[in-house]
Amino acid sequence: CEEPAWQVLHTLKNDPALKSIPVYIVSMVEEQAQAFAMGVAGYIQKPLKRDELIAQLALVERKTQQIMVLDDDPAIRDVLTAALCAEGYDVVPVATGEEALSRLKTLTADVLFLDLVLPGISGFDILAALDEQPNRDKVSVFIMTGKDLTEDEQKYLSRRSQMVIQKGTRTITELVETLRKKHPLIKEAA
C-alpha cells in the first residue's frame, strides 16, 4: 500500500459519516497488521484468488456491531476504544452522561460500556433513560465501576447488565475477549 492509500483509509475511518463503510485492501505488500489496526474489514494479498475474494465480499452483507464507551476517565476511555477498534468494532467514545444521552437519540448502539460514577448524569441515570427507550433490550450493557456497590445496587445491576466489572480487576484483553464471546464482531444482517 502506498502512503496516500493509508491517508485515504485514515480519513475514511475518522469521518463519522464514512467510518462504517467496510474497506478491503488488495495489495502485494504484507501489511495486514497495520491495515487491521486502522479498521479495514479485510485484507487480500496479491496474487488475487477468486475464491478468497468471493469469501471476503460475502462478509460485506453482514453488520458490524456498534459500541458506545462512556467513561469520564480519558485514559480508560481511550485504551478501551483503541482495543475495541483494533478488533474491528465500530466504537463511539463518550465522556459525559449528557453527551451519551444526546448521542443515544440518534445512535443505535448494540453494546454500552458504562461507568457508573460520572459528573452530572450518573451511570444509574443513563440506565433509567435507556429503560424508557423502546429498543432497550437490544442494548447490552457492561458496567465498569470503582464504586463500592450496595447490595441493592448489585441486584439491580445484575438484572440490568451483561456484567459488572470492578475497575482494575480485568485487563483490556479480558474485556475484549468477554465481549467477543457475548457479541461476535460479525453477525448476520437482519
mmCIF file of C-alpha atoms in Angstrom:
data_model
loop_
_atom_site.group_PDB
_atom_site.id
_atom_site.type_symbol
_atom_site.label_atom_id
_atom_site.label_comp_id
_atom_site.label_asym_id
_atom_site.label_seq_id
_atom_site.Cartn_x
_atom_site.Cartn_y
_atom_site.Cartn_z
ATOM 1 C CA CYS A 1 0.000 0.000 0.000
ATOM 2 C CA GLU A 2 1.405 3.389 -0.888
ATOM 3 C CA GLU A 3 1.354 6.218 1.644
ATOM 4 C CA PRO A 4 -1.605 8.048 0.011
ATOM 5 C CA ALA A 5 -3.725 4.880 0.442
ATOM 6 C CA TRP A 6 -3.013 4.872 4.184
ATOM 7 C CA GLN A 7 -4.055 8.518 4.321
ATOM 8 C CA VAL A 8 -7.312 7.755 2.476
ATOM 9 C CA LEU A 9 -8.001 4.893 4.904
ATOM 10 C CA HIS A 10 -7.243 7.169 7.874
ATOM 11 C CA THR A 11 -9.629 9.816 6.509
ATOM 12 C CA LEU A 12 -12.424 7.269 5.916
ATOM 13 C CA LYS A 13 -12.144 5.679 9.354
ATOM 14 C CA ASN A 14 -12.066 9.040 11.158
ATOM 15 C CA ASP A 15 -15.100 10.526 9.418
ATOM 16 C CA PRO A 16 -18.282 9.668 11.407
ATOM 17 C CA ALA A 17 -20.353 9.618 8.229
ATOM 18 C CA LEU A 18 -17.987 7.219 6.434
ATOM 19 C CA LYS A 19 -16.357 5.056 9.094
ATOM 20 C CA SER A 20 -18.968 2.286 8.879
ATOM 21 C CA ILE A 21 -18.144 1.619 5.211
ATOM 22 C CA PRO A 22 -16.281 -1.706 5.007
ATOM 23 C CA VAL A 23 -12.853 -1.231 3.396
ATOM 24 C CA TYR A 24 -10.908 -4.106 1.856
ATOM 25 C CA ILE A 25 -7.273 -3.808 0.874
ATOM 26 C CA VAL A 26 -5.795 -5.787 -2.010
ATOM 27 C CA SER A 27 -2.035 -5.405 -2.027
ATOM 28 C CA MET A 28 1.208 -7.111 -2.991
ATOM 29 C CA VAL A 29 2.763 -5.910 0.252
ATOM 30 C CA GLU A 30 2.264 -7.852 3.518
ATOM 31 C CA GLU A 31 0.870 -5.124 5.803
ATOM 32 C CA GLN A 32 -2.143 -6.831 7.323
ATOM 33 C CA ALA A 33 -1.347 -5.817 10.903
ATOM 34 C CA GLN A 34 -1.298 -2.108 10.062
ATOM 35 C CA ALA A 35 -4.396 -2.418 7.882
ATOM 36 C CA PHE A 36 -6.468 -4.205 10.544
ATOM 37 C CA ALA A 37 -5.216 -1.794 13.218
ATOM 38 C CA MET A 38 -6.639 1.007 11.066
ATOM 39 C CA GLY A 39 -10.022 -0.701 10.823
ATOM 40 C CA VAL A 40 -10.189 -2.480 7.465
ATOM 41 C CA ALA A 41 -12.809 -5.178 7.042
ATOM 42 C CA GLY A 42 -10.496 -7.449 5.079
ATOM 43 C CA TYR A 43 -7.064 -7.788 3.540
ATOM 44 C CA ILE A 44 -6.213 -9.844 0.470
ATOM 45 C CA GLN A 45 -2.633 -10.278 -0.616
ATOM 46 C CA LYS A 46 -1.913 -10.434 -4.357
ATOM 47 C CA PRO A 47 -1.965 -12.511 -6.428
ATOM 48 C CA LEU A 48 -5.703 -12.349 -6.008
ATOM 49 C CA LYS A 49 -7.554 -15.665 -5.764
ATOM 50 C CA ARG A 50 -11.174 -15.694 -6.915
ATOM 51 C CA ASP A 51 -12.447 -17.856 -4.009
ATOM 52 C CA GLU A 52 -10.758 -15.646 -1.426
ATOM 53 C CA LEU A 53 -12.278 -12.511 -2.963
ATOM 54 C CA ILE A 54 -15.769 -14.043 -3.001
ATOM 55 C CA ALA A 55 -15.421 -15.171 0.629
ATOM 56 C CA GLN A 56 -14.341 -11.684 1.712
ATOM 57 C CA LEU A 57 -17.106 -9.937 -0.217
ATOM 58 C CA ALA A 58 -19.708 -12.244 1.356
ATOM 59 C CA LEU A 59 -18.847 -10.633 4.688
ATOM 60 C CA VAL A 60 -19.978 -7.208 3.419
ATOM 61 C CA GLU A 61 -23.593 -8.333 3.758
ATOM 62 C CA ARG A 62 -23.121 -8.632 7.497
ATOM 63 C CA LYS A 63 -23.410 -5.956 10.191
ATOM 64 C CA THR A 64 -20.589 -4.660 12.385
ATOM 65 C CA GLN A 65 -21.563 -4.121 15.989
ATOM 66 C CA GLN A 66 -21.553 -0.565 17.319
ATOM 67 C CA ILE A 67 -20.269 0.076 20.829
ATOM 68 C CA MET A 68 -20.501 3.183 22.993
ATOM 69 C CA VAL A 69 -17.781 3.581 25.619
ATOM 70 C CA LEU A 70 -18.910 6.012 28.325
ATOM 71 C CA ASP A 71 -16.239 6.870 30.877
ATOM 72 C CA ASP A 72 -15.118 10.256 32.182
ATOM 73 C CA ASP A 73 -11.550 8.957 32.656
ATOM 74 C CA PRO A 74 -9.855 9.666 29.304
ATOM 75 C CA ALA A 75 -7.170 7.016 29.879
ATOM 76 C CA ILE A 76 -9.723 4.211 30.349
ATOM 77 C CA ARG A 77 -11.942 5.520 27.546
ATOM 78 C CA ASP A 78 -9.049 5.822 25.088
ATOM 79 C CA VAL A 79 -7.466 2.437 25.870
ATOM 80 C CA LEU A 80 -10.783 0.577 25.672
ATOM 81 C CA THR A 81 -11.748 2.419 22.481
ATOM 82 C CA ALA A 82 -8.405 1.616 20.836
ATOM 83 C CA ALA A 83 -8.617 -2.061 21.826
ATOM 84 C CA LEU A 84 -12.168 -2.430 20.513
ATOM 85 C CA CYS A 85 -11.381 -0.556 17.286
ATOM 86 C CA ALA A 86 -8.373 -2.811 16.723
ATOM 87 C CA GLU A 87 -10.769 -5.778 16.936
ATOM 88 C CA GLY A 88 -12.918 -4.195 14.220
ATOM 89 C CA TYR A 89 -15.794 -2.883 16.317
ATOM 90 C CA ASP A 90 -17.353 0.492 15.477
ATOM 91 C CA VAL A 91 -16.704 2.448 18.687
ATOM 92 C CA VAL A 92 -18.177 5.751 19.844
ATOM 93 C CA PRO A 93 -16.239 7.147 22.831
ATOM 94 C CA VAL A 94 -18.200 9.480 25.126
ATOM 95 C CA ALA A 95 -17.022 11.407 28.210
ATOM 96 C CA THR A 96 -20.230 12.557 29.922
ATOM 97 C CA GLY A 97 -23.707 11.291 30.694
ATOM 98 C CA GLU A 98 -25.222 14.300 28.955
ATOM 99 C CA GLU A 99 -23.297 13.569 25.752
ATOM 100 C CA ALA A 100 -24.281 9.883 25.952
ATOM 101 C CA LEU A 101 -27.996 10.684 26.252
ATOM 102 C CA SER A 102 -27.749 13.076 23.322
ATOM 103 C CA ARG A 103 -25.881 10.551 21.158
ATOM 104 C CA LEU A 104 -28.215 7.675 22.078
ATOM 105 C CA LYS A 105 -31.120 9.600 20.495
ATOM 106 C CA THR A 106 -29.573 9.139 17.049
ATOM 107 C CA LEU A 107 -27.157 6.251 17.587
ATOM 108 C CA THR A 108 -28.144 2.611 17.558
ATOM 109 C CA ALA A 109 -25.607 1.088 19.931
ATOM 110 C CA ASP A 110 -25.522 -2.686 20.296
ATOM 111 C CA VAL A 111 -23.275 -2.522 23.361
ATOM 112 C CA LEU A 112 -22.655 0.108 26.037
ATOM 113 C CA PHE A 113 -19.620 0.089 28.311
ATOM 114 C CA LEU A 114 -20.905 2.269 31.149
ATOM 115 C CA ASP A 115 -19.018 3.887 34.023
ATOM 116 C CA LEU A 116 -21.394 4.370 36.953
ATOM 117 C CA VAL A 117 -19.679 7.330 38.604
ATOM 118 C CA LEU A 118 -19.802 10.300 36.262
ATOM 119 C CA PRO A 119 -20.018 14.037 36.844
ATOM 120 C CA GLY A 120 -23.590 15.282 36.365
ATOM 121 C CA ILE A 121 -25.711 12.468 34.998
ATOM 122 C CA SER A 122 -24.645 9.165 36.597
ATOM 123 C CA GLY A 123 -24.492 5.722 35.059
ATOM 124 C CA PHE A 124 -27.646 4.847 37.003
ATOM 125 C CA ASP A 125 -29.382 7.808 35.328
ATOM 126 C CA ILE A 126 -28.229 6.510 31.922
ATOM 127 C CA LEU A 127 -29.721 3.080 32.704
ATOM 128 C CA ALA A 128 -33.010 4.712 33.727
ATOM 129 C CA ALA A 129 -33.073 6.693 30.474
ATOM 130 C CA LEU A 130 -32.341 3.522 28.470
ATOM 131 C CA ASP A 131 -35.249 1.815 30.220
ATOM 132 C CA GLU A 132 -37.546 4.433 28.671
ATOM 133 C CA GLN A 133 -36.403 3.624 25.125
ATOM 134 C CA PRO A 134 -38.377 1.108 23.044
ATOM 135 C CA ASN A 135 -35.289 -0.883 21.936
ATOM 136 C CA ARG A 136 -33.647 -1.045 25.353
ATOM 137 C CA ASP A 137 -33.454 -4.843 25.326
ATOM 138 C CA LYS A 138 -31.259 -4.683 22.218
ATOM 139 C CA VAL A 139 -28.501 -2.763 24.059
ATOM 140 C CA SER A 140 -26.156 -4.974 26.068
ATOM 141 C CA VAL A 141 -24.688 -3.062 28.990
ATOM 142 C CA PHE A 142 -21.316 -3.787 30.561
ATOM 143 C CA ILE A 143 -20.925 -1.827 33.804
ATOM 144 C CA MET A 144 -17.459 -0.548 34.706
ATOM 145 C CA THR A 145 -17.056 0.896 38.166
ATOM 146 C CA GLY A 146 -14.686 1.603 41.004
ATOM 147 C CA LYS A 147 -17.675 2.279 43.287
ATOM 148 C CA ASP A 148 -18.389 0.074 46.290
ATOM 149 C CA LEU A 149 -21.863 -1.147 45.391
ATOM 150 C CA THR A 150 -24.623 -1.678 47.922
ATOM 151 C CA GLU A 151 -26.461 -4.996 47.899
ATOM 152 C CA ASP A 152 -29.488 -3.346 46.226
ATOM 153 C CA GLU A 153 -27.266 -1.779 43.539
ATOM 154 C CA GLN A 154 -25.609 -5.156 42.887
ATOM 155 C CA LYS A 155 -29.008 -6.844 42.475
ATOM 156 C CA TYR A 156 -30.285 -4.122 40.147
ATOM 157 C CA LEU A 157 -27.145 -4.149 38.019
ATOM 158 C CA SER A 158 -27.057 -7.943 37.772
ATOM 159 C CA ARG A 159 -30.580 -7.809 36.293
ATOM 160 C CA ARG A 160 -29.909 -4.809 34.056
ATOM 161 C CA SER A 161 -26.458 -5.589 32.641
ATOM 162 C CA GLN A 162 -24.456 -8.343 30.997
ATOM 163 C CA MET A 163 -21.666 -7.953 33.516
ATOM 164 C CA VAL A 164 -20.436 -5.694 36.314
ATOM 165 C CA ILE A 165 -16.702 -5.096 36.069
ATOM 166 C CA GLN A 166 -14.799 -3.648 39.013
ATOM 167 C CA LYS A 167 -12.206 -1.304 37.548
ATOM 168 C CA GLY A 168 -8.713 -2.645 37.951
ATOM 169 C CA THR A 169 -9.766 -6.301 38.214
ATOM 170 C CA ARG A 170 -9.641 -7.171 34.495
ATOM 171 C CA THR A 171 -7.272 -6.365 31.690
ATOM 172 C CA ILE A 172 -8.457 -4.733 28.486
ATOM 173 C CA THR A 173 -7.671 -8.010 26.700
ATOM 174 C CA GLU A 174 -10.019 -9.884 29.061
ATOM 175 C CA LEU A 175 -12.773 -7.303 28.467
ATOM 176 C CA VAL A 176 -12.431 -7.608 24.695
ATOM 177 C CA GLU A 177 -12.458 -11.421 24.931
ATOM 178 C CA THR A 178 -15.620 -11.334 27.075
ATOM 179 C CA LEU A 179 -17.285 -9.011 24.581
ATOM 180 C CA ARG A 180 -16.207 -11.200 21.664
ATOM 181 C CA LYS A 181 -17.860 -14.227 23.321
ATOM 182 C CA LYS A 182 -21.115 -12.413 24.110
ATOM 183 C CA HIS A 183 -21.244 -10.272 20.951
ATOM 184 C CA PRO A 184 -19.305 -11.618 17.975
ATOM 185 C CA LEU A 185 -17.905 -8.911 15.724
ATOM 186 C CA ILE A 186 -19.907 -10.030 12.722
ATOM 187 C CA LYS A 187 -23.465 -11.233 12.956
ATOM 188 C CA GLU A 188 -25.983 -11.953 10.253
ATOM 189 C CA ALA A 189 -27.766 -8.853 8.989
ATOM 190 C CA ALA A 190 -31.413 -8.615 9.983
#
